[in-house]
Coordinates of C-alpha atoms in Angstrom, one line a residue:
R1 CA 81.9 101.4 87.0
D2 CA 85.7 101.3 87.1
L3 CA 85.9 100.1 83.5
G4 CA 83.6 102.9 82.4
G5 CA 85.7 105.5 84.3
L6 CA 88.9 104.0 82.8
L7 CA 87.5 104.2 79.2
F8 CA 86.1 107.7 79.7
H9 CA 89.4 108.9 81.2
E10 CA 91.5 107.5 78.2
A11 CA 89.2 109.3 75.8
L12 CA 89.7 112.6 77.7
V13 CA 93.5 112.0 77.7
R14 CA 93.6 111.7 73.9
L15 CA 91.4 114.8 73.5
K16 CA 93.6 116.8 75.8
R17 CA 96.7 115.9 73.9
R18 CA 95.0 116.8 70.6
Y19 CA 93.7 120.2 71.8
M20 CA 96.2 121.0 74.5
D21 CA 97.0 124.5 73.2
E22 CA 93.4 125.5 72.4
D23 CA 90.3 126.4 74.3
C24 CA 88.1 123.3 74.1
R25 CA 85.3 121.6 75.9
C26 CA 83.4 118.3 75.4
D27 CA 79.6 118.2 75.4
L28 CA 77.8 115.0 76.2
D29 CA 74.4 113.8 77.1
A30 CA 73.9 111.6 80.1
E31 CA 71.0 109.2 79.4
E32 CA 69.7 107.3 82.4
D33 CA 66.5 105.4 83.1
L34 CA 64.3 107.0 85.8
S35 CA 64.8 104.1 88.2
R36 CA 68.5 105.1 88.5
Y37 CA 67.7 108.8 89.0
N38 CA 70.9 110.9 89.2
K39 CA 73.3 107.9 89.5
L40 CA 74.8 108.4 86.0
I41 CA 74.9 112.2 86.6
H42 CA 76.9 111.7 89.8
F43 CA 79.2 109.3 88.0
Y44 CA 80.1 111.8 85.3
E45 CA 80.4 114.6 88.0
E46 CA 83.0 112.4 89.7
L47 CA 84.9 112.3 86.4
G48 CA 85.0 116.1 86.3
C49 CA 81.9 116.8 84.2
H50 CA 79.1 119.2 85.2
V51 CA 75.5 119.8 84.1
K52 CA 75.3 122.6 81.5
P53 CA 74.0 125.9 82.8
K54 CA 70.3 126.3 82.0
A55 CA 70.3 122.8 80.6
K56 CA 67.0 121.5 79.2
V57 CA 66.4 117.9 80.2
R58 CA 64.6 115.7 77.6
F59 CA 62.6 112.7 78.4
L60 CA 62.7 109.8 76.0
N61 CA 60.8 106.6 75.4
N62 CA 62.9 103.9 73.5
N63 CA 59.9 101.5 73.0
D64 CA 61.3 99.1 75.6
G65 CA 58.8 100.1 78.3
E66 CA 61.3 102.3 80.1
M67 CA 61.3 106.0 80.4
Y68 CA 64.7 107.7 80.1
R69 CA 65.9 111.3 80.6
S70 CA 68.8 112.9 78.8
V71 CA 70.8 115.6 80.7
P72 CA 73.2 117.8 78.7
M73 CA 76.6 117.9 80.4
Q74 CA 80.1 119.3 79.6
I75 CA 83.7 119.1 80.6
Q76 CA 86.6 121.4 79.9
I77 CA 89.2 119.6 77.8
A78 CA 92.0 122.1 77.6
I79 CA 92.6 125.8 78.1
K80 CA 95.0 127.8 76.0
T81 CA 98.1 128.5 77.9
D82 CA 100.5 131.4 77.8
S83 CA 104.2 131.4 76.9
S84 CA 105.3 130.9 80.5
H85 CA 103.6 127.5 80.5
H86 CA 105.4 126.6 77.2
D87 CA 108.7 127.5 78.8
T88 CA 108.1 125.1 81.7
R89 CA 107.2 122.3 79.3
D90 CA 110.3 123.0 77.2
R91 CA 112.5 122.7 80.3
I92 CA 110.9 119.4 81.1
D93 CA 111.3 118.1 77.6
S94 CA 115.0 119.1 77.4
S95 CA 116.0 117.0 80.4
D96 CA 118.3 114.2 79.1
T97 CA 117.7 112.1 82.3
C98 CA 114.0 111.9 82.1
E99 CA 112.8 108.4 81.2
S100 CA 110.1 108.5 78.6
S101 CA 109.5 104.7 78.2
L102 CA 108.3 103.8 81.7
L103 CA 105.2 102.1 80.2
N104 CA 107.0 100.6 77.2
S105 CA 104.8 102.4 74.8
N106 CA 105.9 103.2 71.2
S107 CA 102.9 105.4 70.7
G108 CA 102.4 108.9 71.9
S109 CA 100.2 107.8 74.8
S110 CA 99.4 104.9 76.9
F111 CA 98.0 103.9 80.3
L112 CA 98.2 100.9 82.6
P113 CA 96.3 99.9 85.8
V114 CA 98.8 100.0 88.6
Q115 CA 99.0 99.4 92.4
L116 CA 100.9 101.9 94.5
L117 CA 102.5 99.9 97.4
G118 CA 104.7 100.4 100.4
P119 CA 107.9 98.4 101.1
N120 CA 106.0 95.5 102.7
G121 CA 103.2 95.4 100.1
Q122 CA 100.7 97.7 101.8
S123 CA 98.5 99.8 99.6
L124 CA 99.4 103.5 99.8
I125 CA 96.5 105.9 100.3
I126 CA 95.9 109.7 100.0
N127 CA 94.0 109.9 103.3
A128 CA 91.6 108.0 105.5
S129 CA 88.6 108.7 103.3
H130 CA 90.3 107.2 100.1
R131 CA 91.4 103.8 101.2
K132 CA 90.1 101.7 98.3
L133 CA 91.4 103.3 95.1
G134 CA 92.2 101.8 91.8
W135 CA 95.1 103.6 90.1
L136 CA 96.1 104.2 86.5
I137 CA 99.5 105.5 85.4
V138 CA 99.2 107.5 82.2
Q139 CA 102.1 108.4 80.0
N140 CA 101.8 112.0 78.7
A141 CA 103.2 113.4 75.5
N142 CA 105.8 115.5 77.3
A143 CA 107.6 112.4 78.7
S144 CA 105.9 112.9 82.1
V145 CA 103.3 110.6 83.7
S146 CA 100.1 111.2 85.5
F147 CA 98.4 109.2 88.2
R148 CA 94.6 108.8 87.9
T149 CA 92.0 106.8 89.8
T150 CA 89.7 104.5 87.9
Q151 CA 86.9 106.9 89.0
G152 CA 88.6 109.6 86.9
H153 CA 90.2 111.7 89.5
S154 CA 93.7 113.1 89.1
L155 CA 96.5 113.1 91.6
L156 CA 97.7 116.7 91.9
A157 CA 100.8 118.0 93.6
T158 CA 100.1 121.6 94.7
P159 CA 102.8 124.3 94.7
E160 CA 102.8 124.0 98.5
G161 CA 103.9 120.4 98.3
K162 CA 100.5 118.8 99.1
L163 CA 98.9 115.9 97.3
I164 CA 95.2 116.0 96.6
L165 CA 92.7 114.1 94.4
S166 CA 91.1 116.5 92.0
S167 CA 87.3 117.1 92.0
S168 CA 85.3 119.1 89.6
S169 CA 85.4 122.2 91.8
Q170 CA 89.2 121.9 92.3
L171 CA 89.7 121.5 88.6
K172 CA 87.8 124.7 87.9
E173 CA 89.8 126.6 90.5
M174 CA 93.2 125.3 89.3
H175 CA 92.4 125.2 85.5
N176 CA 95.5 127.2 84.6
M177 CA 97.8 124.9 86.6
V178 CA 96.2 121.5 86.3
H179 CA 98.5 120.3 83.5
E180 CA 101.7 121.0 85.5
C181 CA 100.3 119.8 88.8
E182 CA 99.3 116.4 87.5
C183 CA 102.6 115.8 85.7
F184 CA 105.3 113.7 87.4
R185 CA 108.6 113.3 85.6
P186 CA 110.0 109.7 85.9
F187 CA 113.7 109.6 86.4
R188 CA 115.5 106.2 86.1
N189 CA 118.6 106.0 88.3
T190 CA 121.7 106.1 86.0
D191 CA 124.1 105.2 88.8
N192 CA 123.0 101.6 89.2
P193 CA 126.0 99.7 90.4
Q194 CA 124.9 96.6 88.5
S195 CA 126.8 96.5 85.2
A196 CA 127.1 94.0 82.4
T197 CA 130.1 92.5 84.2
D198 CA 128.0 92.0 87.4
S199 CA 125.0 90.3 85.9
N200 CA 124.6 87.0 84.1
S201 CA 121.6 88.4 82.2
N202 CA 121.4 91.1 79.5
N203 CA 117.7 91.2 79.6
E204 CA 116.7 94.9 79.3
E205 CA 113.4 94.3 81.1
E206 CA 115.1 92.7 84.1
E207 CA 117.5 95.6 84.3
K208 CA 114.7 98.1 84.2
E209 CA 112.8 96.3 87.0
S210 CA 116.0 96.2 89.2
S211 CA 116.4 99.9 88.6
L212 CA 115.3 102.7 91.0
W213 CA 112.9 105.4 89.8
L214 CA 112.1 108.9 91.0
F215 CA 108.9 110.8 90.3
Q216 CA 109.5 114.6 90.4
T217 CA 106.8 117.3 90.3
S218 CA 107.0 120.5 88.3
Q219 CA 108.0 122.2 91.6
G220 CA 111.0 120.0 92.1
M221 CA 109.5 117.8 94.9
Y222 CA 109.4 114.0 94.9
L223 CA 106.6 111.6 95.2
G224 CA 107.1 109.4 98.3
M225 CA 105.3 108.0 101.3
N226 CA 105.0 108.4 105.1
S227 CA 106.2 105.1 106.5
Q228 CA 104.1 105.6 109.7
T229 CA 100.7 106.2 108.0
M230 CA 101.2 104.7 104.6
H231 CA 100.1 108.0 103.0
L232 CA 101.4 109.2 99.7
T233 CA 103.5 112.3 100.3
C234 CA 105.4 115.0 98.3
S235 CA 108.7 116.2 99.7
S236 CA 112.1 117.6 98.9
Q237 CA 113.7 114.3 100.0
P238 CA 114.3 112.0 96.9
T239 CA 112.4 108.8 97.4
F240 CA 112.8 105.8 95.1
W241 CA 110.4 103.4 93.5
K242 CA 110.7 100.0 92.0
V243 CA 108.7 98.9 88.9
N244 CA 107.2 95.4 88.4
S245 CA 105.7 95.2 85.0
D246 CA 104.4 91.6 85.5
A247 CA 102.5 92.4 88.7
L248 CA 101.7 96.0 87.5
T249 CA 103.0 97.6 90.7
L250 CA 105.0 100.6 91.8
T251 CA 106.6 100.0 95.1
C252 CA 108.0 102.8 97.2
T253 CA 111.2 101.4 98.6
R254 CA 113.8 102.1 101.3
D255 CA 116.4 101.2 98.7
T256 CA 118.7 103.9 97.2
P257 CA 121.6 103.8 94.7
L258 CA 124.1 104.1 97.6
R259 CA 122.5 101.2 99.4
Q260 CA 122.7 99.1 96.3
L261 CA 126.4 100.0 95.9
H262 CA 127.1 99.1 99.5
Y263 CA 125.5 95.6 99.2
R264 CA 127.2 95.0 95.9
N265 CA 130.5 95.6 97.6
A266 CA 129.5 93.6 100.6
W267 CA 128.9 90.6 98.4
L268 CA 132.2 91.3 96.6
K269 CA 134.2 91.4 99.8
Q270 CA 132.5 89.5 102.7
S271 CA 134.1 86.1 102.3
V272 CA 135.8 83.6 104.8
Q273 CA 139.2 85.1 104.0
Y274 CA 137.9 88.7 104.4
V275 CA 136.2 88.1 107.8
T276 CA 139.2 86.1 109.1
T277 CA 141.6 89.0 108.0
M278 CA 139.4 91.7 109.6
R279 CA 139.1 89.8 112.9
S280 CA 142.9 89.5 113.0
Q281 CA 143.3 93.2 112.1
Y282 CA 140.7 94.7 114.5
C283 CA 140.3 92.2 117.4
N284 CA 143.6 93.3 118.9
F285 CA 141.6 96.4 120.0
D286 CA 144.6 98.7 119.7
R287 CA 143.0 101.5 117.8
A288 CA 142.1 103.7 120.7
R289 CA 141.3 103.9 124.4
M290 CA 138.1 105.8 125.3
T291 CA 134.8 105.6 127.1
I292 CA 131.5 104.8 125.4
R293 CA 130.4 108.4 126.0
Q294 CA 133.5 109.7 124.2
A295 CA 132.8 107.4 121.3
M296 CA 129.2 108.7 121.0
N297 CA 130.4 112.3 121.0
L298 CA 132.7 111.5 118.1
L299 CA 129.7 110.5 116.1
K300 CA 127.5 113.6 116.8
H301 CA 128.3 115.0 113.4
V302 CA 128.1 111.7 111.5
N303 CA 125.0 111.2 109.4
H304 CA 123.1 108.1 110.7
Y305 CA 121.6 107.5 107.2
P306 CA 124.6 107.0 104.9
F307 CA 122.5 105.6 102.0
I308 CA 120.1 108.6 101.8
V309 CA 120.9 111.8 99.9
E310 CA 120.0 114.7 102.2
G311 CA 117.1 117.0 101.2
R312 CA 116.5 120.5 102.5
T313 CA 116.6 119.2 106.1
A314 CA 119.7 117.7 107.6
L315 CA 119.5 114.0 108.6
P316 CA 119.9 113.0 112.3
S317 CA 123.3 112.0 113.6
V318 CA 124.5 108.6 114.8
R319 CA 124.6 109.9 118.4
T320 CA 121.0 111.1 118.2
F321 CA 119.9 107.7 116.9
C322 CA 121.7 105.9 119.7
F323 CA 119.8 107.8 122.4
K324 CA 116.5 107.7 120.5
F325 CA 116.8 103.9 120.1
A326 CA 117.7 103.4 123.8
E327 CA 114.8 105.6 124.8
A328 CA 112.3 103.6 122.7
V329 CA 113.6 100.4 124.3
R330 CA 113.4 101.9 127.8
Q331 CA 109.9 103.2 127.2
K332 CA 108.7 99.8 126.0
G333 CA 109.7 98.4 129.4
H334 CA 112.6 96.2 128.3
P335 CA 115.4 95.2 130.8
D336 CA 118.2 97.6 131.3
W337 CA 120.7 95.4 129.5
I338 CA 118.6 95.6 126.3
Q339 CA 118.6 99.4 126.7
L340 CA 122.4 99.3 126.9
V341 CA 122.7 97.2 123.8
A342 CA 120.4 99.7 121.9
L343 CA 122.7 102.5 123.1
V344 CA 125.9 101.0 121.8
A345 CA 124.8 98.9 118.7
E346 CA 125.8 101.6 116.2
L347 CA 129.1 102.5 117.8
G348 CA 131.1 100.4 115.3
R349 CA 130.8 103.6 113.1
V350 CA 133.5 105.2 115.2
L351 CA 136.1 102.9 113.7
K352 CA 135.9 104.7 110.4
H353 CA 136.6 108.0 112.2
L354 CA 139.6 106.4 114.0
D355 CA 141.0 104.9 110.7
H356 CA 140.3 108.0 108.6
P357 CA 140.0 111.0 111.0
N358 CA 140.2 113.7 108.3
E359 CA 137.8 112.1 105.9
N360 CA 134.7 114.0 105.0
T361 CA 131.6 112.3 106.7
T362 CA 129.5 112.8 103.6
P363 CA 129.0 109.4 101.9
P364 CA 130.8 109.0 98.6
S365 CA 128.9 109.1 95.3
P366 CA 128.5 105.8 93.5
T367 CA 130.4 107.3 90.6
R368 CA 133.4 108.4 92.7
R369 CA 134.9 105.1 93.7
R370 CA 133.1 101.9 92.7
H371 CA 134.8 99.7 95.3
D372 CA 134.5 102.0 98.4
Y373 CA 133.1 99.9 101.2
D374 CA 132.3 100.9 104.7
W375 CA 132.1 97.8 106.8
T376 CA 131.3 99.7 110.0
L377 CA 127.7 100.3 108.9
T378 CA 124.8 98.5 110.5
S379 CA 123.7 96.4 107.5
T380 CA 122.2 93.0 107.0
S381 CA 124.5 90.2 108.2
R382 CA 124.9 86.6 107.0
V383 CA 127.0 83.5 107.8
V384 CA 130.0 83.3 105.5
G385 CA 131.5 79.9 104.5
C386 CA 128.2 78.2 103.6
L387 CA 125.5 78.6 100.9
P388 CA 123.8 82.0 101.4
S389 CA 120.0 82.3 101.6
R390 CA 118.2 83.5 98.5
T391 CA 116.4 86.0 100.6
S392 CA 119.5 87.9 101.6
P393 CA 119.5 91.5 100.2
F394 CA 120.6 91.5 96.5
S395 CA 121.5 87.8 96.6
A396 CA 120.1 87.2 93.1
Q397 CA 122.0 90.2 91.7
Y398 CA 125.4 90.0 93.3
R399 CA 125.9 86.6 95.0
H400 CA 128.0 85.4 92.1
L401 CA 130.5 88.2 92.8
N402 CA 131.4 86.6 96.1
P403 CA 134.8 84.9 96.1
D404 CA 133.4 82.0 98.2
S405 CA 130.9 81.2 95.4
H406 CA 133.8 79.6 93.5
N407 CA 134.8 77.3 96.3
P408 CA 132.8 74.0 96.4
S409 CA 133.5 73.6 100.2
Y410 CA 131.6 76.9 100.9
N411 CA 128.6 76.1 98.6
T412 CA 126.8 73.6 100.8
P413 CA 124.0 74.4 103.3
R414 CA 126.5 73.8 106.2
G415 CA 129.9 74.6 104.7
P416 CA 132.7 73.7 107.1
Y417 CA 130.5 74.0 110.2
P418 CA 129.3 70.9 112.3
D419 CA 125.6 70.3 112.6
N420 CA 123.9 72.3 115.4
C421 CA 127.2 73.8 116.4
G422 CA 125.6 77.0 117.7
F423 CA 125.8 80.5 116.2
E424 CA 128.7 81.4 118.5
R425 CA 131.0 79.2 116.4
L426 CA 129.9 80.7 113.1
L427 CA 131.8 83.3 111.1
L428 CA 129.4 86.2 110.5
A429 CA 129.9 89.1 108.0
W430 CA 132.3 91.7 109.5
T431 CA 130.0 94.7 110.3
G432 CA 129.8 97.4 112.9
P433 CA 127.6 95.4 115.3
E434 CA 129.9 92.4 114.9
Y435 CA 132.8 94.6 115.9
V436 CA 131.0 96.0 119.0
Y437 CA 130.1 92.5 120.0
H438 CA 133.7 91.4 120.1
M439 CA 134.8 94.7 121.7
L440 CA 132.5 94.2 124.6
R441 CA 133.7 90.7 125.1
R442 CA 137.3 91.6 124.9
N443 CA 136.9 94.4 127.6
D444 CA 135.4 91.9 130.0
T445 CA 132.1 93.7 130.4
A446 CA 129.3 92.2 132.5
V447 CA 126.7 92.4 129.7
P448 CA 124.6 89.2 129.9
W449 CA 125.0 86.6 127.2
E450 CA 121.4 87.3 126.0
G451 CA 122.4 90.9 125.4
L452 CA 125.5 90.0 123.5
D453 CA 123.5 87.6 121.3
V454 CA 120.9 90.3 120.6
L455 CA 123.7 92.6 119.5
R456 CA 125.3 90.1 117.2
Y457 CA 122.2 88.5 115.6
F458 CA 119.6 91.4 115.3
M459 CA 120.8 92.0 111.7
L460 CA 120.9 88.3 110.8
T461 CA 117.5 88.6 109.3
D462 CA 117.8 85.4 107.2
W463 CA 117.7 83.5 110.5
H464 CA 115.1 85.4 112.7
G465 CA 113.0 86.5 109.8
E466 CA 113.1 83.6 107.3
G467 CA 114.2 80.6 109.5
Y468 CA 117.3 80.1 107.5
Y469 CA 120.2 78.5 109.4
A470 CA 117.8 77.4 112.1
G471 CA 117.8 73.7 111.1
S472 CA 121.5 73.6 110.4
F473 CA 123.2 75.5 113.3
A474 CA 120.7 76.6 115.9
T475 CA 120.8 75.2 119.5
E476 CA 118.4 75.8 122.4
R477 CA 120.3 79.0 123.2
E478 CA 119.4 80.6 119.8
V479 CA 115.8 79.3 120.1
E480 CA 115.6 81.0 123.6
V481 CA 116.8 84.4 122.4
R482 CA 115.1 84.6 119.0
D483 CA 111.9 86.4 120.1
V484 CA 114.0 89.0 121.9
V485 CA 116.1 89.5 118.8
V486 CA 113.0 89.9 116.6
D487 CA 111.5 92.5 119.0
F488 CA 114.8 94.4 119.1
Y489 CA 115.1 94.4 115.3
E490 CA 111.5 95.6 114.7
L491 CA 111.8 98.3 117.3
R492 CA 115.0 99.6 115.7
R493 CA 113.3 99.7 112.3
S494 CA 110.4 101.7 113.8
V495 CA 112.8 104.2 115.4
N496 CA 114.8 104.4 112.2
D497 CA 111.7 105.2 110.1
G498 CA 110.2 107.6 112.6
L499 CA 113.4 109.6 113.0
L500 CA 113.8 109.8 109.3
E501 CA 110.3 111.4 109.1
T502 CA 110.8 113.9 112.0
R503 CA 114.5 114.7 111.3
C504 CA 114.9 115.8 114.9
E505 CA 118.5 116.2 116.2
L506 CA 119.2 116.0 120.0
S507 CA 121.3 118.9 121.4
D508 CA 124.3 118.4 123.7
E509 CA 122.1 119.4 126.6
E510 CA 119.4 116.9 125.8
C511 CA 122.0 114.1 125.4
D512 CA 123.6 115.1 128.7
E513 CA 120.3 114.9 130.5
L514 CA 119.5 111.5 129.2
W515 CA 122.9 110.2 130.0
D516 CA 122.9 111.5 133.6
K517 CA 119.3 110.4 134.2
F518 CA 119.3 106.9 132.8
Y519 CA 122.3 105.5 131.0
E520 CA 125.3 106.3 133.1
D521 CA 124.1 104.0 135.9
I522 CA 123.3 101.2 133.5
L523 CA 126.7 101.3 132.0
C524 CA 128.2 101.3 135.4
K525 CA 126.1 98.3 136.4
Y526 CA 127.4 96.2 133.5
A527 CA 131.1 97.4 133.8
C528 CA 130.9 99.5 130.6
D529 CA 131.5 102.9 132.2
G530 CA 135.3 103.0 132.2
I531 CA 137.9 103.4 129.5
L532 CA 137.6 100.6 126.9
H533 CA 140.0 99.3 124.4
W534 CA 138.8 99.9 120.8

């Protein structure tokens, strides 16, 4: 059934391209034996065909003992378009950033079966009634692509920004708009920070698969996904995809060009010498004296999502995220010291404000300064001074840029650290949470050691997610706190994704209410309510 739909669909694609500027329909006869009454008819109807008006059904005997019936059917191939539709296609064709070779085809048309996946490998769906769909990606003559199911339905992006699967009736209603609605223009990111000097490979296919792609509709919206429901979506927010030509997958990713640039520069800078220098520079805590509430208010206009280009709706602030994360932890019933850690985990971002008070809070473009690096961000951590895990973000692409990679002493599984020395003795990458961890300790707060460990290790995903470092450095203390760290990390990611979907921003009044009702007393309990050294 799927193979028949695929072949029928490809025949239609070629006919549409040949007759795209003419009025044209295809006539066919559906011949089926009487024991399968209407099954073939329904199959062709699912592909967009319909029985001819006033059709005369013929009954046939093919001398095999079976009686067949032949039902005349037809499908509209193309409808002549007016000049306004030509203008639209001309504008699409003239784009010098549109990538026309996504499917590596040298011919005018091609298609491939493909899986549409979420970041963790989940299949993306249209709605609850279409959970098991086989997809084809079809390269069109105008450098766009279309997404079809193996049953012959088309994925359409309506002018209102909704995604639907076409049926025969919908195709009839939208016949003047179908060609535009089913076209998605693939754009390959041209600001990829990986250059020839970064990579040990000049393989064009590897470069393409490490690239990020956008799929833009004719209305200027972008194909994406809802991370809560795993539904395909269409929105003004640019959402990126990764291509895997071997596995035939398109994966909607949280990755962005700005995130790639950040991790490239992290691999370039985060070495033993860098971390030691940053500790010496910032662990004097002589930048400012202020309360945690004052630090949060400094961040009320700072975008929490520095790697994402804003769409039509503003992104939530760091202050909003701090309260939302703490509220999620509180509502899950976690202890108050975990709520406190959630509230302050992002406050390392305030150091960028203190060091550069007049700097625009908009993240820099990758093309502006290649080596800009904001260490205050909450990004994946790792142990410096020993062989990094291959599962670390962008390890394969950028690990060779790290200065420690040229030092044999730092290229063993343990590096200079003793066996089972405990994580407290390790040098971790210098990030925002690492700074806050040292700041709370320096100010003699009463946060329990478990809370401090959660704060320091929740972004050490190679350890709590992959088990790396566990056999080399972990003690009973790390084993005891690991499950709490995992819960904290997963809850933060859930809040991060949810807030990105809703785009809600807390007002000053809402923040004041939460502070007075819940968090002021918690900070007082753990000696974090006074003026702290930053």
